[in-house]
GROMACS .gro file of C-alpha atoms in nm:
model
  387
    1UNK     CA    1  17.403  -1.271  12.300
    2UNK     CA    2  17.630  -1.250  11.988
    3UNK     CA    3  17.728  -0.939  11.805
    4UNK     CA    4  17.885  -0.928  11.450
    5UNK     CA    5  18.023  -0.571  11.328
    6UNK     CA    6  18.197  -0.469  11.007
    7UNK     CA    7  18.428  -0.372  11.137
    8UNK     CA    8  18.450  -0.458  11.501
    9UNK     CA    9  18.517  -0.169  11.713
   10UNK     CA   10  18.917  -0.151  11.725
   11UNK     CA   11  19.201   0.117  11.783
   12UNK     CA   12  19.161   0.412  11.521
   13UNK     CA   13  19.543   0.343  11.411
   14UNK     CA   14  19.403   0.036  11.236
   15UNK     CA   15  19.060   0.121  11.156
   16UNK     CA   16  19.120   0.236  10.759
   17UNK     CA   17  19.368  -0.060  10.669
   18UNK     CA   18  19.151  -0.154  10.369
   19UNK     CA   19  18.877   0.033  10.149
   20UNK     CA   20  18.520  -0.025  10.256
   21UNK     CA   21  18.201   0.020  10.116
   22UNK     CA   22  18.146   0.420  10.088
   23UNK     CA   23  18.334   0.718  10.120
   24UNK     CA   24  18.524   0.854  10.430
   25UNK     CA   25  18.383   1.168  10.569
   26UNK     CA   26  18.532   1.492  10.426
   27UNK     CA   27  18.823   1.679  10.608
   28UNK     CA   28  18.587   1.968  10.609
   29UNK     CA   29  18.301   1.767  10.784
   30UNK     CA   30  18.067   1.812  10.495
   31UNK     CA   31  17.803   1.507  10.471
   32UNK     CA   32  17.814   1.291  10.183
   33UNK     CA   33  17.475   1.326   9.989
   34UNK     CA   34  17.408   0.953  10.004
   35UNK     CA   35  17.263   0.828  10.321
   36UNK     CA   36  17.406   0.478  10.339
   37UNK     CA   37  17.751   0.526  10.440
   38UNK     CA   38  18.006   0.425  10.698
   39UNK     CA   39  17.861   0.643  10.974
   40UNK     CA   40  17.565   0.388  11.000
   41UNK     CA   41  17.807   0.128  11.150
   42UNK     CA   42  17.931   0.394  11.388
   43UNK     CA   43  17.593   0.509  11.506
   44UNK     CA   44  17.488   0.135  11.550
   45UNK     CA   45  17.812   0.032  11.745
   46UNK     CA   46  17.812   0.359  11.968
   47UNK     CA   47  17.428   0.236  12.075
   48UNK     CA   48  17.567  -0.061  12.213
   49UNK     CA   49  17.875   0.137  12.372
   50UNK     CA   50  17.676   0.394  12.573
   51UNK     CA   51  17.467   0.128  12.747
   52UNK     CA   52  17.786  -0.059  12.849
   53UNK     CA   53  17.662  -0.396  12.680
   54UNK     CA   54  18.000  -0.512  12.534
   55UNK     CA   55  18.086  -0.709  12.843
   56UNK     CA   56  17.755  -0.899  12.839
   57UNK     CA   57  17.809  -0.992  12.437
   58UNK     CA   58  18.024  -1.222  12.256
   59UNK     CA   59  18.213  -1.065  11.952
   60UNK     CA   60  18.194  -1.278  11.655
   61UNK     CA   61  18.505  -1.342  11.463
   62UNK     CA   62  18.528  -1.181  11.118
   63UNK     CA   63  18.397  -1.418  10.866
   64UNK     CA   64  18.394  -1.400  10.484
   65UNK     CA   65  18.067  -1.511  10.266
   66UNK     CA   66  18.219  -1.765   9.996
   67UNK     CA   67  18.066  -1.802   9.669
   68UNK     CA   68  17.923  -2.127   9.754
   69UNK     CA   69  17.711  -1.975  10.046
   70UNK     CA   70  17.614  -1.670   9.827
   71UNK     CA   71  17.525  -1.883   9.528
   72UNK     CA   72  17.230  -2.027   9.776
   73UNK     CA   73  17.046  -1.684   9.693
   74UNK     CA   74  17.236  -1.505   9.410
   75UNK     CA   75  17.329  -1.616   9.058
   76UNK     CA   76  17.707  -1.676   8.949
   77UNK     CA   77  17.684  -1.427   8.697
   78UNK     CA   78  17.545  -1.152   8.915
   79UNK     CA   79  17.810  -1.202   9.182
   80UNK     CA   80  18.090  -1.185   8.889
   81UNK     CA   81  17.903  -0.852   8.759
   82UNK     CA   82  17.908  -0.710   9.144
   83UNK     CA   83  18.299  -0.795   9.159
   84UNK     CA   84  18.343  -0.634   8.804
   85UNK     CA   85  18.175  -0.337   8.902
   86UNK     CA   86  18.372  -0.297   9.252
   87UNK     CA   87  18.687  -0.339   9.011
   88UNK     CA   88  18.575  -0.067   8.779
   89UNK     CA   89  18.514   0.144   9.077
   90UNK     CA   90  18.873   0.100   9.197
   91UNK     CA   91  18.998   0.184   8.876
   92UNK     CA   92  18.803   0.499   8.833
   93UNK     CA   93  18.910   0.605   9.174
   94UNK     CA   94  18.557   0.695   9.295
   95UNK     CA   95  18.219   0.515   9.332
   96UNK     CA   96  18.018   0.436   9.073
   97UNK     CA   97  17.618   0.361   9.069
   98UNK     CA   98  17.420   0.042   8.973
   99UNK     CA   99  17.234   0.044   8.622
  100UNK     CA  100  16.881   0.127   8.624
  101UNK     CA  101  16.648  -0.156   8.775
  102UNK     CA  102  16.981  -0.263   8.979
  103UNK     CA  103  17.053  -0.550   8.720
  104UNK     CA  104  17.334  -0.580   8.482
  105UNK     CA  105  17.255  -0.689   8.079
  106UNK     CA  106  17.431  -0.987   8.016
  107UNK     CA  107  17.695  -0.948   7.725
  108UNK     CA  108  17.742  -0.591   7.785
  109UNK     CA  109  18.081  -0.471   7.961
  110UNK     CA  110  17.982  -0.416   8.320
  111UNK     CA  111  18.192  -0.104   8.349
  112UNK     CA  112  17.978   0.065   8.043
  113UNK     CA  113  17.684   0.001   8.237
  114UNK     CA  114  17.756   0.173   8.559
  115UNK     CA  115  17.678   0.538   8.638
  116UNK     CA  116  17.866   0.818   8.750
  117UNK     CA  117  17.820   1.016   9.087
  118UNK     CA  118  17.691   1.315   8.910
  119UNK     CA  119  17.450   1.119   8.700
  120UNK     CA  120  17.341   0.916   8.996
  121UNK     CA  121  17.280   1.196   9.228
  122UNK     CA  122  17.012   1.371   8.962
  123UNK     CA  123  16.832   1.076   8.864
  124UNK     CA  124  16.523   0.919   8.993
  125UNK     CA  125  16.541   0.606   8.813
  126UNK     CA  126  16.490   0.298   9.045
  127UNK     CA  127  16.816   0.110   9.073
  128UNK     CA  128  17.049   0.391   9.006
  129UNK     CA  129  17.061   0.470   9.409
  130UNK     CA  130  17.309   0.187   9.484
  131UNK     CA  131  17.669   0.234   9.456
  132UNK     CA  132  17.974   0.031   9.443
  133UNK     CA  133  18.315   0.117   9.544
  134UNK     CA  134  18.663  -0.094   9.535
  135UNK     CA  135  18.587  -0.250   9.857
  136UNK     CA  136  18.223  -0.295   9.824
  137UNK     CA  137  18.220  -0.651   9.776
  138UNK     CA  138  18.444  -0.729  10.011
  139UNK     CA  139  18.250  -0.574  10.289
  140UNK     CA  140  17.903  -0.704  10.162
  141UNK     CA  141  18.051  -1.045  10.172
  142UNK     CA  142  18.174  -0.960  10.525
  143UNK     CA  143  17.854  -0.822  10.638
  144UNK     CA  144  17.677  -1.162  10.502
  145UNK     CA  145  17.960  -1.360  10.663
  146UNK     CA  146  17.896  -1.174  11.008
  147UNK     CA  147  17.526  -1.311  10.990
  148UNK     CA  148  17.657  -1.665  10.899
  149UNK     CA  149  17.876  -1.672  11.198
  150UNK     CA  150  17.561  -1.592  11.435
  151UNK     CA  151  17.418  -1.887  11.242
  152UNK     CA  152  17.699  -2.129  11.305
  153UNK     CA  153  17.695  -2.003  11.674
  154UNK     CA  154  17.332  -2.060  11.720
  155UNK     CA  155  17.360  -2.415  11.553
  156UNK     CA  156  17.654  -2.510  11.737
  157UNK     CA  157  17.561  -2.870  11.916
  158UNK     CA  158  17.801  -2.832  12.204
  159UNK     CA  159  17.784  -2.461  12.305
  160UNK     CA  160  17.510  -2.283  12.106
  161UNK     CA  161  17.465  -1.903  12.136
  162UNK     CA  162  17.113  -1.857  12.056
  163UNK     CA  163  17.094  -1.496  12.022
  164UNK     CA  164  17.277  -1.236  11.805
  165UNK     CA  165  17.279  -0.919  11.594
  166UNK     CA  166  17.479  -0.846  11.316
  167UNK     CA  167  17.540  -0.476  11.322
  168UNK     CA  168  17.668  -0.489  10.903
  169UNK     CA  169  17.650  -0.295  10.648
  170UNK     CA  170  17.555  -0.260  10.360
  171UNK     CA  171  17.190  -0.368  10.408
  172UNK     CA  172  17.039  -0.652  10.175
  173UNK     CA  173  16.650  -0.738  10.188
  174UNK     CA  174  16.628  -0.526   9.849
  175UNK     CA  175  16.879  -0.755   9.662
  176UNK     CA  176  16.704  -1.040   9.450
  177UNK     CA  177  16.888  -1.317   9.272
  178UNK     CA  178  17.031  -1.100   8.993
  179UNK     CA  179  16.927  -0.762   9.100
  180UNK     CA  180  17.105  -0.526   9.391
  181UNK     CA  181  16.876  -0.192   9.452
  182UNK     CA  182  16.761  -0.006   9.753
  183UNK     CA  183  17.127   0.020   9.880
  184UNK     CA  184  17.153  -0.337   9.890
  185UNK     CA  185  17.400  -0.567   9.727
  186UNK     CA  186  17.378  -0.902   9.863
  187UNK     CA  187  17.082  -1.032  10.068
  188UNK     CA  188  17.225  -1.147  10.404
  189UNK     CA  189  16.900  -1.258  10.558
  190UNK     CA  190  16.778  -1.457  10.285
  191UNK     CA  191  17.146  -1.629  10.241
  192UNK     CA  192  17.141  -1.702  10.619
  193UNK     CA  193  16.793  -1.873  10.597
  194UNK     CA  194  16.915  -2.090  10.320
  195UNK     CA  195  17.251  -2.138  10.490
  196UNK     CA  196  17.091  -2.249  10.814
  197UNK     CA  197  16.871  -2.524  10.628
  198UNK     CA  198  17.138  -2.638  10.393
  199UNK     CA  199  17.388  -2.665  10.716
  200UNK     CA  200  17.157  -2.822  10.972
  201UNK     CA  201  16.882  -2.993  10.770
  202UNK     CA  202  16.764  -3.204  11.035
  203UNK     CA  203  16.738  -2.912  11.287
  204UNK     CA  204  16.629  -2.634  11.073
  205UNK     CA  205  16.363  -2.722  10.848
  206UNK     CA  206  16.145  -2.407  10.863
  207UNK     CA  207  16.271  -2.061  10.884
  208UNK     CA  208  16.074  -1.760  10.974
  209UNK     CA  209  16.181  -1.416  10.859
  210UNK     CA  210  16.018  -1.091  10.979
  211UNK     CA  211  16.110  -0.767  10.805
  212UNK     CA  212  16.029  -0.455  11.035
  213UNK     CA  213  16.234  -0.223  10.807
  214UNK     CA  214  15.979   0.046  10.683
  215UNK     CA  215  16.081  -0.060  10.301
  216UNK     CA  216  15.925  -0.370  10.167
  217UNK     CA  217  16.176  -0.641  10.160
  218UNK     CA  218  16.138  -0.725   9.792
  219UNK     CA  219  16.432  -0.915   9.732
  220UNK     CA  220  16.386  -1.147  10.020
  221UNK     CA  221  16.002  -1.211   9.893
  222UNK     CA  222  16.136  -1.283   9.547
  223UNK     CA  223  16.389  -1.554   9.658
  224UNK     CA  224  16.134  -1.724   9.865
  225UNK     CA  225  15.839  -1.667   9.650
  226UNK     CA  226  15.792  -2.031   9.614
  227UNK     CA  227  15.939  -2.183   9.902
  228UNK     CA  228  15.708  -2.337  10.176
  229UNK     CA  229  16.024  -2.371  10.396
  230UNK     CA  230  16.038  -2.009  10.476
  231UNK     CA  231  15.753  -1.779  10.630
  232UNK     CA  232  15.798  -1.415  10.526
  233UNK     CA  233  15.606  -1.184  10.716
  234UNK     CA  234  15.684  -0.769  10.616
  235UNK     CA  235  15.536  -0.487  10.786
  236UNK     CA  236  15.602  -0.184  10.604
  237UNK     CA  237  15.517   0.144  10.453
  238UNK     CA  238  15.321   0.152  10.143
  239UNK     CA  239  15.178   0.457   9.957
  240UNK     CA  240  15.227   0.589   9.604
  241UNK     CA  241  15.574   0.659   9.503
  242UNK     CA  242  15.736   0.509   9.812
  243UNK     CA  243  16.003   0.265   9.727
  244UNK     CA  244  15.997  -0.018   9.618
  245UNK     CA  245  15.619  -0.001   9.550
  246UNK     CA  246  15.574  -0.394   9.609
  247UNK     CA  247  15.434  -0.564   9.929
  248UNK     CA  248  15.057  -0.556   9.888
  249UNK     CA  249  14.831  -0.786  10.093
  250UNK     CA  250  14.743  -0.974   9.797
  251UNK     CA  251  15.119  -1.093   9.745
  252UNK     CA  252  15.116  -1.427   9.926
  253UNK     CA  253  15.365  -1.639   9.711
  254UNK     CA  254  15.288  -1.892   9.444
  255UNK     CA  255  15.269  -2.279   9.382
  256UNK     CA  256  15.412  -2.467   9.709
  257UNK     CA  257  15.499  -2.116   9.885
  258UNK     CA  258  15.135  -2.012   9.841
  259UNK     CA  259  15.048  -1.875  10.192
  260UNK     CA  260  15.395  -1.868  10.308
  261UNK     CA  261  15.429  -1.473  10.221
  262UNK     CA  262  15.259  -1.241  10.427
  263UNK     CA  263  15.250  -0.857  10.383
  264UNK     CA  264  15.123  -0.593  10.608
  265UNK     CA  265  15.120  -0.249  10.441
  266UNK     CA  266  15.104   0.034  10.660
  267UNK     CA  267  15.040   0.403  10.573
  268UNK     CA  268  15.261   0.682  10.613
  269UNK     CA  269  15.343   0.811  10.980
  270UNK     CA  270  15.262   0.479  11.118
  271UNK     CA  271  15.408   0.438  11.482
  272UNK     CA  272  15.423   0.197  11.784
  273UNK     CA  273  15.066   0.084  11.793
  274UNK     CA  274  15.070  -0.007  11.408
  275UNK     CA  275  15.368  -0.228  11.450
  276UNK     CA  276  15.271  -0.391  11.788
  277UNK     CA  277  14.931  -0.458  11.625
  278UNK     CA  278  15.106  -0.645  11.304
  279UNK     CA  279  15.301  -0.853  11.576
  280UNK     CA  280  15.037  -0.963  11.794
  281UNK     CA  281  14.724  -1.012  11.524
  282UNK     CA  282  14.963  -1.132  11.235
  283UNK     CA  283  15.291  -1.244  11.313
  284UNK     CA  284  15.207  -1.409  11.653
  285UNK     CA  285  14.969  -1.655  11.505
  286UNK     CA  286  15.119  -1.713  11.170
  287UNK     CA  287  15.442  -1.813  11.380
  288UNK     CA  288  15.266  -2.056  11.563
  289UNK     CA  289  15.116  -2.217  11.285
  290UNK     CA  290  15.427  -2.243  11.097
  291UNK     CA  291  15.656  -2.387  11.388
  292UNK     CA  292  15.991  -2.229  11.291
  293UNK     CA  293  16.326  -2.390  11.385
  294UNK     CA  294  16.514  -2.038  11.383
  295UNK     CA  295  16.385  -1.681  11.346
  296UNK     CA  296  16.542  -1.427  11.153
  297UNK     CA  297  16.491  -1.043  11.166
  298UNK     CA  298  16.559  -0.785  10.918
  299UNK     CA  299  16.582  -0.511  11.142
  300UNK     CA  300  16.581  -0.170  10.967
  301UNK     CA  301  16.546   0.139  11.203
  302UNK     CA  302  16.406   0.355  10.927
  303UNK     CA  303  16.078   0.335  11.059
  304UNK     CA  304  16.200   0.503  11.363
  305UNK     CA  305  16.091   0.878  11.441
  306UNK     CA  306  16.310   1.121  11.275
  307UNK     CA  307  16.456   0.908  10.996
  308UNK     CA  308  16.482   1.128  10.690
  309UNK     CA  309  16.370   0.845  10.459
  310UNK     CA  310  16.110   0.650  10.651
  311UNK     CA  311  15.814   0.904  10.727
  312UNK     CA  312  15.704   0.685  10.994
  313UNK     CA  313  15.724   0.724  11.398
  314UNK     CA  314  15.814   0.440  11.576
  315UNK     CA  315  16.006   0.502  11.910
  316UNK     CA  316  16.322   0.309  11.967
  317UNK     CA  317  16.197   0.153  12.268
  318UNK     CA  318  15.913  -0.021  12.063
  319UNK     CA  319  16.182  -0.172  11.888
  320UNK     CA  320  16.351  -0.298  12.208
  321UNK     CA  321  15.978  -0.425  12.347
  322UNK     CA  322  15.920  -0.609  12.013
  323UNK     CA  323  16.277  -0.778  12.045
  324UNK     CA  324  16.210  -0.902  12.404
  325UNK     CA  325  15.878  -1.050  12.282
  326UNK     CA  326  16.053  -1.222  11.992
  327UNK     CA  327  16.274  -1.379  12.255
  328UNK     CA  328  15.994  -1.526  12.409
  329UNK     CA  329  15.848  -1.657  12.107
  330UNK     CA  330  16.164  -1.819  11.989
  331UNK     CA  331  16.178  -1.953  12.340
  332UNK     CA  332  15.825  -2.122  12.272
  333UNK     CA  333  15.895  -2.223  11.908
  334UNK     CA  334  16.255  -2.281  11.825
  335UNK     CA  335  16.491  -2.333  12.131
  336UNK     CA  336  16.546  -1.953  12.171
  337UNK     CA  337  16.711  -1.928  11.805
  338UNK     CA  338  16.661  -1.571  11.736
  339UNK     CA  339  16.901  -1.356  11.510
  340UNK     CA  340  16.877  -0.984  11.356
  341UNK     CA  341  17.058  -0.810  11.112
  342UNK     CA  342  17.056  -0.440  11.042
  343UNK     CA  343  16.903  -0.334  10.741
  344UNK     CA  344  16.778   0.029  10.726
  345UNK     CA  345  16.813   0.345  10.942
  346UNK     CA  346  16.959   0.654  10.816
  347UNK     CA  347  16.952   0.907  11.119
  348UNK     CA  348  17.255   0.854  11.361
  349UNK     CA  349  17.034   0.958  11.679
  350UNK     CA  350  16.727   0.708  11.607
  351UNK     CA  351  16.963   0.446  11.486
  352UNK     CA  352  17.198   0.466  11.784
  353UNK     CA  353  16.910   0.446  12.050
  354UNK     CA  354  16.707   0.202  11.852
  355UNK     CA  355  16.984  -0.044  11.845
  356UNK     CA  356  17.071   0.014  12.186
  357UNK     CA  357  16.729  -0.102  12.280
  358UNK     CA  358  16.723  -0.408  12.080
  359UNK     CA  359  17.061  -0.536  12.199
  360UNK     CA  360  16.975  -0.464  12.547
  361UNK     CA  361  16.685  -0.666  12.470
  362UNK     CA  362  16.874  -0.941  12.356
  363UNK     CA  363  17.139  -0.914  12.649
  364UNK     CA  364  16.892  -0.863  12.928
  365UNK     CA  365  16.739  -1.128  13.166
  366UNK     CA  366  16.401  -1.226  13.043
  367UNK     CA  367  16.143  -1.378  13.246
  368UNK     CA  368  15.922  -1.660  13.132
  369UNK     CA  369  15.585  -1.526  12.994
  370UNK     CA  370  15.361  -1.594  12.651
  371UNK     CA  371  15.496  -1.363  12.385
  372UNK     CA  372  15.319  -1.050  12.298
  373UNK     CA  373  15.056  -1.144  12.590
  374UNK     CA  374  15.119  -0.786  12.750
  375UNK     CA  375  15.076  -0.466  12.562
  376UNK     CA  376  15.317  -0.209  12.686
  377UNK     CA  377  15.125   0.077  12.869
  378UNK     CA  378  15.293   0.342  12.693
  379UNK     CA  379  15.193   0.222  12.330
  380UNK     CA  380  14.903   0.425  12.257
  381UNK     CA  381  14.583   0.330  12.079
  382UNK     CA  382  14.574   0.217  11.709
  383UNK     CA  383  14.455   0.489  11.478
  384UNK     CA  384  14.146   0.370  11.264
  385UNK     CA  385  14.321   0.429  10.933
  386UNK     CA  386  14.592   0.206  11.034
  387UNK     CA  387  14.392  -0.107  11.049
   0.00000   0.00000   0.00000
């Protein structure tokens, strides 16, 4: 299996050679008030390290997503505005926050639309929770590029690397064509789906995206709303006031894309049984009807028990069990092509454990068996309110 990281593990002497997305931890150990920061990548990498998995993995070389690739999903105007926002943050010497809605108003100076740290911390206006720093766009390009490197490896005709995970941040599934919100700047999974189809049209006609992040992937849904070549399946928490507020079961796509968006809203506190049921009762039959050529997973771990934002109770080993079954499904449907990208997950311990479980599932031996054929004995019964 392949792993892409931003940055890849490397000696501490060179770890801070360029500005990234976020602020370094304070010298006195104080924690940043913002949950999406560099410690997330550190926790994800630790999940691979503590299990001794690196010798069984192939590290992807760093890769920067270029404009031509990002334009498959994002507008040129929005990319230019994000670059200008990062430049403004660099000039100010601090991080700045996106305007309400995560969208820039055309014709107004970008720097005049950004919010200060003080304003953003105490506002509840949607979109203003997403920040930029001097290095944000370079890191966001590297995060998307890491996933594209895995796509390139999976589609290599000579020596394909069929499975992999991008342990990259910032996350992406809330980013739309002209909107960056929910801690997301660029939508890596969406770009990867469009890139795979553009790169290898004969081999990849249809892409399945499974989003198990606790938040609905509204950006991904928007980007493929009318596209029948991408099946988007999302399992997420939905209740009043929970971000982003979309993802009802009635949202199924439009036009030629009608029926190719499948949303499974779940109640607060949902756990292993609910996510397993989504996979067996919804994802599995839909995937077999769709017959994808590539499976991509928006792998958010904020549904894990102990996450400060998610309010769900999925166990780390359930994520690993689902990943193992997705391997079997990929082997059945699309030559084993299965790629995952880190989305949410904001508590170090659950994130570390869940990533470790998933990467172990990608790198382990996998006996042949029908996908999702055997429910793990440790998965409890599904509460009636979860159906």
